[in-house]
mmCIF file of C-alpha atoms in Angstrom:
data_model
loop_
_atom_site.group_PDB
_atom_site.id
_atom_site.type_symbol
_atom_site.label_atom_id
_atom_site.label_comp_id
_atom_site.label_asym_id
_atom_site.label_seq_id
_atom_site.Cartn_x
_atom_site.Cartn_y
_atom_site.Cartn_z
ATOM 1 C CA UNK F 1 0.000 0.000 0.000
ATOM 2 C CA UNK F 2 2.955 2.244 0.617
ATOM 3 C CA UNK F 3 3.438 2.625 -2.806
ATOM 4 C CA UNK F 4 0.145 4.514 -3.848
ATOM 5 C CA UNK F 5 1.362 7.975 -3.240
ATOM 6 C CA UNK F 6 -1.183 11.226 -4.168
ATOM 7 C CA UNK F 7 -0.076 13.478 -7.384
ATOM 8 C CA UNK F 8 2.141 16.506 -6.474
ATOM 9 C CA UNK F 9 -0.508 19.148 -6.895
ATOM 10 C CA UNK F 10 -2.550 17.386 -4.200
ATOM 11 C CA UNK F 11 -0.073 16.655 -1.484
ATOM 12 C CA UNK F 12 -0.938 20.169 0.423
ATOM 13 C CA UNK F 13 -4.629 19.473 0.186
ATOM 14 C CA UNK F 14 -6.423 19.586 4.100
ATOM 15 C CA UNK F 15 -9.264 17.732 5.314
ATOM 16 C CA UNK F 16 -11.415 20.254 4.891
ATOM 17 C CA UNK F 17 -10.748 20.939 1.245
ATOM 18 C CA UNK F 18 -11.507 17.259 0.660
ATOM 19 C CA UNK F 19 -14.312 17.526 2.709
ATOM 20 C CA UNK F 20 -15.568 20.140 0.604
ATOM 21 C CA UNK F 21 -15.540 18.270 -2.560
ATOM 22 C CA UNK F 22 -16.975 15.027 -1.263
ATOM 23 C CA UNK F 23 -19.904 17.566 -0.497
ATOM 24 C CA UNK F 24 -20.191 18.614 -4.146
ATOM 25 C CA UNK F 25 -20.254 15.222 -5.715
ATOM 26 C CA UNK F 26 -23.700 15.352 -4.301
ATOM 27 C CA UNK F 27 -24.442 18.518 -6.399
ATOM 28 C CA UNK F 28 -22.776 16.616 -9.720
ATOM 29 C CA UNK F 29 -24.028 15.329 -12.568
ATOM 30 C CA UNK F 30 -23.759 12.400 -14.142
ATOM 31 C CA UNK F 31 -21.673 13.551 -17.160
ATOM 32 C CA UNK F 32 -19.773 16.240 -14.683
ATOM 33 C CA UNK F 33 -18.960 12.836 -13.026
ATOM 34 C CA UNK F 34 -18.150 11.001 -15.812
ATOM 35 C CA UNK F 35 -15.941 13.634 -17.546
ATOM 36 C CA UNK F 36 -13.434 14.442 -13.746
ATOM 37 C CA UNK F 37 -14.288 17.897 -13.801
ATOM 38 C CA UNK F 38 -13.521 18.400 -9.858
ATOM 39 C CA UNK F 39 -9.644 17.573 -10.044
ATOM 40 C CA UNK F 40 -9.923 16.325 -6.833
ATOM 41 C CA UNK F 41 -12.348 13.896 -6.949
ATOM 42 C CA UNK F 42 -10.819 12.493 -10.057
ATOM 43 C CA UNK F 43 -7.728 12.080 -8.009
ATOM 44 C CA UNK F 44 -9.894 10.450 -5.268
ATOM 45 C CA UNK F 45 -11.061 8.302 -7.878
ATOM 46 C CA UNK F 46 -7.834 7.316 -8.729
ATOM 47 C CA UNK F 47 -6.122 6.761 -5.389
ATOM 48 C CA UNK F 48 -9.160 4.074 -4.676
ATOM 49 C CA UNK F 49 -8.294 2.779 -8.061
ATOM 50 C CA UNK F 50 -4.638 2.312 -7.155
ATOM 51 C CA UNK F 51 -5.465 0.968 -3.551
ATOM 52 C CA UNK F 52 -7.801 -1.479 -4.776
ATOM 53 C CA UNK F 53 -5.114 -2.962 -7.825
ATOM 54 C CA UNK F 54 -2.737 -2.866 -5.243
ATOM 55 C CA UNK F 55 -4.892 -5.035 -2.400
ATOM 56 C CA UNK F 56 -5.647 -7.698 -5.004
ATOM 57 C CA UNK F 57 -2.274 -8.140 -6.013
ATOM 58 C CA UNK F 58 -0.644 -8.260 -2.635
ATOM 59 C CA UNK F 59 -4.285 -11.047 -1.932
ATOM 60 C CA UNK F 60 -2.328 -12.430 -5.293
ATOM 61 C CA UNK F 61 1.027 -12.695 -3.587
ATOM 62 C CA UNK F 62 0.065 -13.870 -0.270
ATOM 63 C CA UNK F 63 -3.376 -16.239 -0.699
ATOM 64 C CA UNK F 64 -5.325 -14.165 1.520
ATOM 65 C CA UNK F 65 -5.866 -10.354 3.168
ATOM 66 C CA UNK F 66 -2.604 -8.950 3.942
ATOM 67 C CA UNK F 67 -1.538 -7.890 7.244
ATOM 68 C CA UNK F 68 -0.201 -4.602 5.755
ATOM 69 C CA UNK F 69 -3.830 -3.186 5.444
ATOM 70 C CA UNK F 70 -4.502 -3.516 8.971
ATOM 71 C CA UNK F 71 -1.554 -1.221 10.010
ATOM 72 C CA UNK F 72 -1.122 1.064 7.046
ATOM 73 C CA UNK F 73 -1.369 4.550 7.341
ATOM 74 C CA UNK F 74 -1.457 7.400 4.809
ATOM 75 C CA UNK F 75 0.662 10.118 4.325
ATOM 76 C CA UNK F 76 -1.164 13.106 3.023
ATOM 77 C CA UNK F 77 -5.006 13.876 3.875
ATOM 78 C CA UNK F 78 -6.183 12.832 0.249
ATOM 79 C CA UNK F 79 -4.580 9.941 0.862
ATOM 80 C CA UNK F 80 -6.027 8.781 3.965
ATOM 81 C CA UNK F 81 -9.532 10.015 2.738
ATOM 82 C CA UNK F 82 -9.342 7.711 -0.602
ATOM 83 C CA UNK F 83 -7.905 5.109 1.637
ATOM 84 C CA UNK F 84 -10.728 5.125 4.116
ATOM 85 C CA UNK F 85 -13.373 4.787 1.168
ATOM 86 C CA UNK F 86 -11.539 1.892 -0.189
ATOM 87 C CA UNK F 87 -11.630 0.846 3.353
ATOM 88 C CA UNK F 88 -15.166 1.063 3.800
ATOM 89 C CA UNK F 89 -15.745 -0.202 0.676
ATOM 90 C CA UNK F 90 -13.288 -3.459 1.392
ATOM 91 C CA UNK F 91 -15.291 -4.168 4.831
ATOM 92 C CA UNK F 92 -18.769 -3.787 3.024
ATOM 93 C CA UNK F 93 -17.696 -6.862 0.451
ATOM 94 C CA UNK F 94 -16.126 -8.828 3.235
ATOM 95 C CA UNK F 95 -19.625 -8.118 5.192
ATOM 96 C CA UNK F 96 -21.424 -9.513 2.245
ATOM 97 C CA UNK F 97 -19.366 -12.547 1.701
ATOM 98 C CA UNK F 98 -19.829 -13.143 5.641
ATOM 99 C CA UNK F 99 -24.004 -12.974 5.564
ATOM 100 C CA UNK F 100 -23.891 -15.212 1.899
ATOM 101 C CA UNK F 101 -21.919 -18.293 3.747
ATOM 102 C CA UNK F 102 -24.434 -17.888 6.826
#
């Protein structure tokens, strides 16, 4: 995970300016969304992209979840915020897979 590292222009982003944007994907539409036009979403976008690819091919490596997930930790704010989503998103499939087998 250490590898996925935020583009240059984004590195002195805060929370709050992230915050901000997550805020006006709501307001979006669907070809605004389609076509990046908030830079900073698309590089949300992409930093969940790059998290994911790089979770399945560490799963690849090792046959199962990787430890490193559990203690990794972001370096810049848009990092940790595209991390958490990919987080979230990680637990929610795990949930699912959990309540299919029961």
């Amino acid at each position: 995970m250490n590898s996925v590292k935020t583009l240059p222009e984004f590195a002195s982003l805060t929370d709050e300016d992230i915050e901000k944007a997550l805020d006006e994907l709501d307001e979006l539409s669907e070809e605004e969304l389609s076509a990046n036009v908030h830079p900073i979403l698309a590089e949300l976008e992409r930093l969940i992209g790059a998290y994911s690819e790089r979770f399945e091919a560490l799963c690849d490596e090792n046959g199962e979840v990787p430890a490193e997930i559990l203690t990794f930790e972001p370096e810049k704010p848009i990092e940790q915020a595209a991390f958490d989503i990919f987080s979230d998103a990680l637990h929610d499939s795990l949930q699912e897979e959990d309540d299919q087998e029961d």
